[in-house]
XYZ file of C-alpha atoms in Angstrom:
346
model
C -12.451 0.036 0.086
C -8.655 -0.189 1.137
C -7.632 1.726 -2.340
C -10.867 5.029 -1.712
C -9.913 4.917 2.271
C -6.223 5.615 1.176
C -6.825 7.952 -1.396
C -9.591 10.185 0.026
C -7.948 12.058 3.311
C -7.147 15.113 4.949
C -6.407 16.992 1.400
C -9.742 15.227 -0.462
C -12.353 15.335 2.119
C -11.136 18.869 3.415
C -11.815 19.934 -0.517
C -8.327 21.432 -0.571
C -6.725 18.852 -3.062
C -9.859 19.123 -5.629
C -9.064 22.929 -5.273
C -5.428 22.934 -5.854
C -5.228 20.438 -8.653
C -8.693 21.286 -10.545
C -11.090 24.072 -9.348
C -8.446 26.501 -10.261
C -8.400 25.365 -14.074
C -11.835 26.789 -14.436
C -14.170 24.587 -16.955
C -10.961 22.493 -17.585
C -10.651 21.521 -14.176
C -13.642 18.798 -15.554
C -11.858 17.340 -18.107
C -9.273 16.797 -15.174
C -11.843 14.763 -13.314
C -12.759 12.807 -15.907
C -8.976 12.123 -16.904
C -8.438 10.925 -13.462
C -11.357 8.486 -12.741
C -9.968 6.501 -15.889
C -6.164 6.585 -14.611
C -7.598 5.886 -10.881
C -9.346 2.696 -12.392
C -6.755 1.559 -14.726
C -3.767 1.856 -12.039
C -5.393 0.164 -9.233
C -6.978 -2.860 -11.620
C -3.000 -2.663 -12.703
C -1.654 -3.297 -9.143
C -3.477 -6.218 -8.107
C -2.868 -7.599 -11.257
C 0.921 -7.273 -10.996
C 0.418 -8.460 -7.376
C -1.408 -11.641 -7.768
C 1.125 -12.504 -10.598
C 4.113 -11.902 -8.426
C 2.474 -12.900 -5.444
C 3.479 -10.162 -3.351
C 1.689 -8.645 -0.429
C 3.511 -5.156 0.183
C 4.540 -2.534 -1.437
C 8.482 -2.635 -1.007
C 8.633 -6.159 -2.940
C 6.014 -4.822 -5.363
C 8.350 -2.117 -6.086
C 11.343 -4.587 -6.310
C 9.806 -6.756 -8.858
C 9.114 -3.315 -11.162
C 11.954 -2.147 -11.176
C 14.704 -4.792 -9.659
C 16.810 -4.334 -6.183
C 18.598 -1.173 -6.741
C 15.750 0.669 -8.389
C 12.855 -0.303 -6.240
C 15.198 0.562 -2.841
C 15.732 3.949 -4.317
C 12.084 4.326 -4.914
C 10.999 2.609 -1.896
C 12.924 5.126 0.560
C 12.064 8.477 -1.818
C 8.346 7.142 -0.797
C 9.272 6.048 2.621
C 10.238 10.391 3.101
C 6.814 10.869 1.437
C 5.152 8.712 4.018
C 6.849 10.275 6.828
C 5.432 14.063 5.757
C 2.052 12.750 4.585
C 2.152 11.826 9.226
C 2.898 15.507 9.624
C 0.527 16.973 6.978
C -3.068 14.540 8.444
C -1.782 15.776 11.378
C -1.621 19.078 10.653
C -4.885 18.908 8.956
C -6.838 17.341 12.027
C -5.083 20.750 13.779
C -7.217 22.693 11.261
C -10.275 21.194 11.419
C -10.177 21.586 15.592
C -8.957 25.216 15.267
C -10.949 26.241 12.189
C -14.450 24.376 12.545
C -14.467 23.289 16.321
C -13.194 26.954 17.939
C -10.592 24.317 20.165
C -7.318 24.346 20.492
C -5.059 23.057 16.801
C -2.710 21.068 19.743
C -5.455 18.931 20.412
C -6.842 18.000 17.160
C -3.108 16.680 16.726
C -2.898 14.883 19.519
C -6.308 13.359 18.765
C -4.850 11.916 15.377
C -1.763 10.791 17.038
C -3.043 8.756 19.829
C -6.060 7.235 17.400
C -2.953 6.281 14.535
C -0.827 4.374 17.796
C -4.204 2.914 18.974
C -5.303 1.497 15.289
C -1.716 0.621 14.223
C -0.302 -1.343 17.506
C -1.266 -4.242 16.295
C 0.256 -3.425 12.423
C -1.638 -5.264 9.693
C -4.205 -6.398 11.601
C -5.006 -2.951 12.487
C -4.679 -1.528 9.513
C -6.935 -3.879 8.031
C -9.438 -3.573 10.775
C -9.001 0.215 10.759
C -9.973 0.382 6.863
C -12.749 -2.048 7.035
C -14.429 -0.489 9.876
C -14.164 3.712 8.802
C -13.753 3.486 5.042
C -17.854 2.861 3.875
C -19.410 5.173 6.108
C -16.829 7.855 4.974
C -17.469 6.684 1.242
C -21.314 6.673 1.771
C -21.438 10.114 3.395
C -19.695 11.680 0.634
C -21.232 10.803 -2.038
C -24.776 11.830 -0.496
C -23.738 15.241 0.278
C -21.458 15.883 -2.683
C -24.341 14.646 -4.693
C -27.102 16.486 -3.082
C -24.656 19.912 -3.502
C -24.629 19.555 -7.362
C -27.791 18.333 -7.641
C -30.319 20.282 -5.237
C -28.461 23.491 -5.023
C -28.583 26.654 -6.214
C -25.014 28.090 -7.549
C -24.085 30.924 -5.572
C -20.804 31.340 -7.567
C -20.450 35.619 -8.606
C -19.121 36.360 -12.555
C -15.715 37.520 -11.448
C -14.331 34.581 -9.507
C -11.799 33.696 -12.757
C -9.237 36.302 -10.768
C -9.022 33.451 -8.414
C -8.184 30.845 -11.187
C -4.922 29.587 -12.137
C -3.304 32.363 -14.608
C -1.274 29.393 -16.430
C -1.814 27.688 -19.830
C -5.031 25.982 -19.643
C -2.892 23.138 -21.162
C -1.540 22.527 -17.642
C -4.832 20.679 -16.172
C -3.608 17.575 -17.947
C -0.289 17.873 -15.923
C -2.592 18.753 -13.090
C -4.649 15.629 -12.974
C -1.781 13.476 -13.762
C -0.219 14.684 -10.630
C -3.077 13.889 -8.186
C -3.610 10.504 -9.539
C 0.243 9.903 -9.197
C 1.207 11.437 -5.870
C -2.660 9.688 -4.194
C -1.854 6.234 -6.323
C 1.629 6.224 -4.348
C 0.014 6.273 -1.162
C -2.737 4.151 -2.435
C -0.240 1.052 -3.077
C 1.115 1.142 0.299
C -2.062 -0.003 1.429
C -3.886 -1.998 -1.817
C -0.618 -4.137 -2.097
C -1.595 -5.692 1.478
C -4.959 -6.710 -0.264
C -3.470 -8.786 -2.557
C -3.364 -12.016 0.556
C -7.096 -11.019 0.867
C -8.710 -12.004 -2.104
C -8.055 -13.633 -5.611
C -6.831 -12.987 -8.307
C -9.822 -11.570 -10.583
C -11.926 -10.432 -7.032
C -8.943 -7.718 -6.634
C -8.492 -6.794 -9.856
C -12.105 -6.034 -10.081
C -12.574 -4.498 -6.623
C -9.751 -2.075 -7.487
C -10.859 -1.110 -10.470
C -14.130 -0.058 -9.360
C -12.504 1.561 -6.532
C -10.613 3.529 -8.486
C -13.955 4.062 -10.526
C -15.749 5.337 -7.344
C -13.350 7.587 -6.297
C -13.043 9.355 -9.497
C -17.016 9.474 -9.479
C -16.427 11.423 -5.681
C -13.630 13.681 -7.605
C -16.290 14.378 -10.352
C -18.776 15.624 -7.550
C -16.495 17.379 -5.400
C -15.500 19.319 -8.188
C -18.987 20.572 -9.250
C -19.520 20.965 -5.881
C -17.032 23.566 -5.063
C -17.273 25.589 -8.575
C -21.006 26.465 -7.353
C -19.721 28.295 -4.515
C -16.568 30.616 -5.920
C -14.729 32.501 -4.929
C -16.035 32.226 -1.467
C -14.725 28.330 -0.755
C -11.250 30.049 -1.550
C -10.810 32.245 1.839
C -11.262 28.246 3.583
C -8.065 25.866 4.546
C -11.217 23.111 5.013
C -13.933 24.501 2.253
C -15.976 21.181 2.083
C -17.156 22.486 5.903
C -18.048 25.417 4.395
C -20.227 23.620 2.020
C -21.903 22.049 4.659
C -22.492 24.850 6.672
C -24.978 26.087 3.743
C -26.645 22.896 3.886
C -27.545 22.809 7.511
C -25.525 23.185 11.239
C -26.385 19.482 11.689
C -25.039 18.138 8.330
C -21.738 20.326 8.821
C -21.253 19.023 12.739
C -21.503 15.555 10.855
C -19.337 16.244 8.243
C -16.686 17.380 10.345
C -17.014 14.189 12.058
C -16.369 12.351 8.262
C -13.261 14.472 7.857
C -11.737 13.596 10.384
C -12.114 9.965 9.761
C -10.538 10.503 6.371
C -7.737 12.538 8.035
C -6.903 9.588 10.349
C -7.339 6.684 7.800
C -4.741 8.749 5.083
C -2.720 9.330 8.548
C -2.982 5.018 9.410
C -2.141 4.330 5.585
C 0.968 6.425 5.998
C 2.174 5.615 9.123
C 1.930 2.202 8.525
C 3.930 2.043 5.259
C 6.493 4.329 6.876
C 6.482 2.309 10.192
C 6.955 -0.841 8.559
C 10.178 0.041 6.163
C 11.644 1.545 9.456
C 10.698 -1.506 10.753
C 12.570 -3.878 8.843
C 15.528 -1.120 8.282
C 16.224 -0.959 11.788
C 14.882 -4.673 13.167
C 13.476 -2.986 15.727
C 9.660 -4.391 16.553
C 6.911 -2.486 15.198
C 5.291 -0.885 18.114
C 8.300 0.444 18.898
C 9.052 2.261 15.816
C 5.143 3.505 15.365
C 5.906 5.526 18.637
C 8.721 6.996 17.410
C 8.152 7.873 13.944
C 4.518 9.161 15.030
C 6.586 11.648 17.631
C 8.977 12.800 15.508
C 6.549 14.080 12.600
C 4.668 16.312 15.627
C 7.525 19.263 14.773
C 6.231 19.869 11.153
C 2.606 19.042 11.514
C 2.025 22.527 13.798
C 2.508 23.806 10.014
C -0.203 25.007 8.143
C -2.127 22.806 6.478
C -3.045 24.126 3.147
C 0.647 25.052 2.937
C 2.263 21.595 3.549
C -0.410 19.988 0.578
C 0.790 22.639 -1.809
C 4.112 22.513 -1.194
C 4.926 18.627 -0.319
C 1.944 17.144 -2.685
C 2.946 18.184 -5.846
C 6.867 17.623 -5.989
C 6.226 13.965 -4.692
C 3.462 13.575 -7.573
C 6.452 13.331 -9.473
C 7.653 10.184 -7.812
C 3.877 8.907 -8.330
C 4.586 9.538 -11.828
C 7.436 7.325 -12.128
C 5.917 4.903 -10.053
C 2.685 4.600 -12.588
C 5.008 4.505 -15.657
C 7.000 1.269 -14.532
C 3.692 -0.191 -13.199
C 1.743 0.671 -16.533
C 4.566 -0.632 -18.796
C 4.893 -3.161 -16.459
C 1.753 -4.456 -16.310
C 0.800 -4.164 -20.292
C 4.079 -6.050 -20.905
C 2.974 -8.927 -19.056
C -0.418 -9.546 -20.267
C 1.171 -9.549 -23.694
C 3.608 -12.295 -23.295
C 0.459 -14.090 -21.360
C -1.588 -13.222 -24.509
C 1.367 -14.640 -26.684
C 1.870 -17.399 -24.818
C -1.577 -18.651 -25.281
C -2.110 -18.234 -28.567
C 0.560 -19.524 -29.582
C 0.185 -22.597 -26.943
């Protein structure tokens, strides 16, 4: 649940992210969603894996053993600024979702987030754990039930010209597309599966990730069908999941709204955690301490607009992701091999 809670935030839940990285690739866009419920499955079964065999329980000497001291510091701090704009972007998006769907005040809806990440987080593992474990199923549950009853109980209401509002690129691109959302989500994603790894053993992990990442493409899948029946008019939205709702029933978008905002402030715990915690050892300061202060300092950039900061931030640290999933892939198949080779030939 750690892995889907990570992964499905402000950008998922909101409907922007499916959007940006598949509704605009037309029938394509599909083949994205299938591409990235195998990667989502294979990656986080890879992680726990590599974690149980290394033994490590966080992300920063995860990335050490992948790809040594000098490497995996590089890597860890590129992520650490990634963590630190991923505070200001759930922010940001809990703005929208007060301002947009509420009719109150985008200051608030930040503040909201801000106090609820300090609240959850004082107490750092333990309240990330805690935080997960509590939020995560209901938000899981809820989606799939409306997602599902959207592509499978309604009518389409999407009009014959909506391909203006497509992406005007090769089609060729929705591979490139779905490689990126698996590899910008997976980074955030192992800030918070690595701390799993003390949790459970060795085959429990491997097999709760995988299906995790198996779930969550199964959400992606639905999302995505979801959203094609109503375009072009879920374009004109920064939160067009609410808009869904809304042609459900008043009730079921009111409760929605509620599930969004979980998912906003469990993406917003999973990166101000990981962020807090490399500060956190940089500095030697305690925790609590630097969870005040890096949660205040990301307030500037989070009165940003939302749909701007995922399409502007998300993509160029999928690239990161990418490099991340290489080493972890290569990595990973590398080991089992000379643990293959080493028993047969034992």
């Amino acid at each position: 649940m750690g892995y889907l809670g990570a992964v499905i935030g402000a950008g998922f839940a909101s409907g922007q992210e499916i959007i940006q990285f598949f509704v605009v690739y037309g029938s394509d866009g599909l083949k994205g969603t299938l591409l990235a419920t195998f990667a989502f499955a294979l990656c986080g079964g890879m992680l726990l894996y590599l974690a149980h065999r290394h033994q490590v329980s966080n992300y920063q000497d995860l990335l050490a053993g992948l790809m040594g001291n000098k490497g995996g510091k590089l890597i860890d701090w590129l992520l650490a600024a990634f963590l630190f704009l991923g505070i200001s972007t759930m922010l940001s998006a809990s703005g929208a979702v007060f301002e947009e769907h509420l009719y109150l005040p985008k200051s608030l809806g930040i503040l909201l987030t801000y106090l609820m990440v300090i609240f959850f987080l004082f107490s750092g593992k333990k309240g990330l754990i805690f935080s997960f474990n509590m939020l995560v199923p209901v938000k899981i549950l809820f989606l799939l039930l409306v997602t599902g009853y959207v592509v499978f109980f309604m009518e389409s209401q999407a009009l014959g010209s909506y391909s203006v509002y497509l992406c005007p690129v090769n089609s060729r691109f929705w591979i490139i597309s779905s490689i990126l959302y698996v590899a910008y989500n997976f980074s955030l994603a192992m800030v918070v599966l690595s701390e799993y790894q003390s949790l459970s053993n060795c085959r429990e992990g491997i097999a709760g990730a995988a299906w995790g990442g198996l779930m969550l493409g199964i959400l992606v899948v639905l999302s995505y069908l979801s959203l094609c029946k109503f375009l072009p008019a879920i374009m004109h939205y920064e939160v067009p999941m609410l808009y869904l709702m809304g042609r459900i029933s008043p009730g079921v978008k009111q409760f929605y709204t509620l599930i969004l905002w979980i998912g906003i402030l469990t993406t917003a715990i999973a990166n101000a955690y990981g962020f807090t915690q490399r500060i956190a050892d940089f500095s030697g300061l305690g925790f609590g301490s630097c969870l005040l202060l890096c949660m205040t300092l990301s307030l500037p950039l989070a009165m940003q607009s939302f749909s701007s900061l995922v399409g502007k931030i998300y993509p160029v640290f999928g690239l990161l992701g990418i490099i991340i999933i290489s080493v972890l892939l290569y990595q990973g198949i590398k080991d089992m091999a000379l643990l293959l080779y080493y028993n047969i030939k034992n």
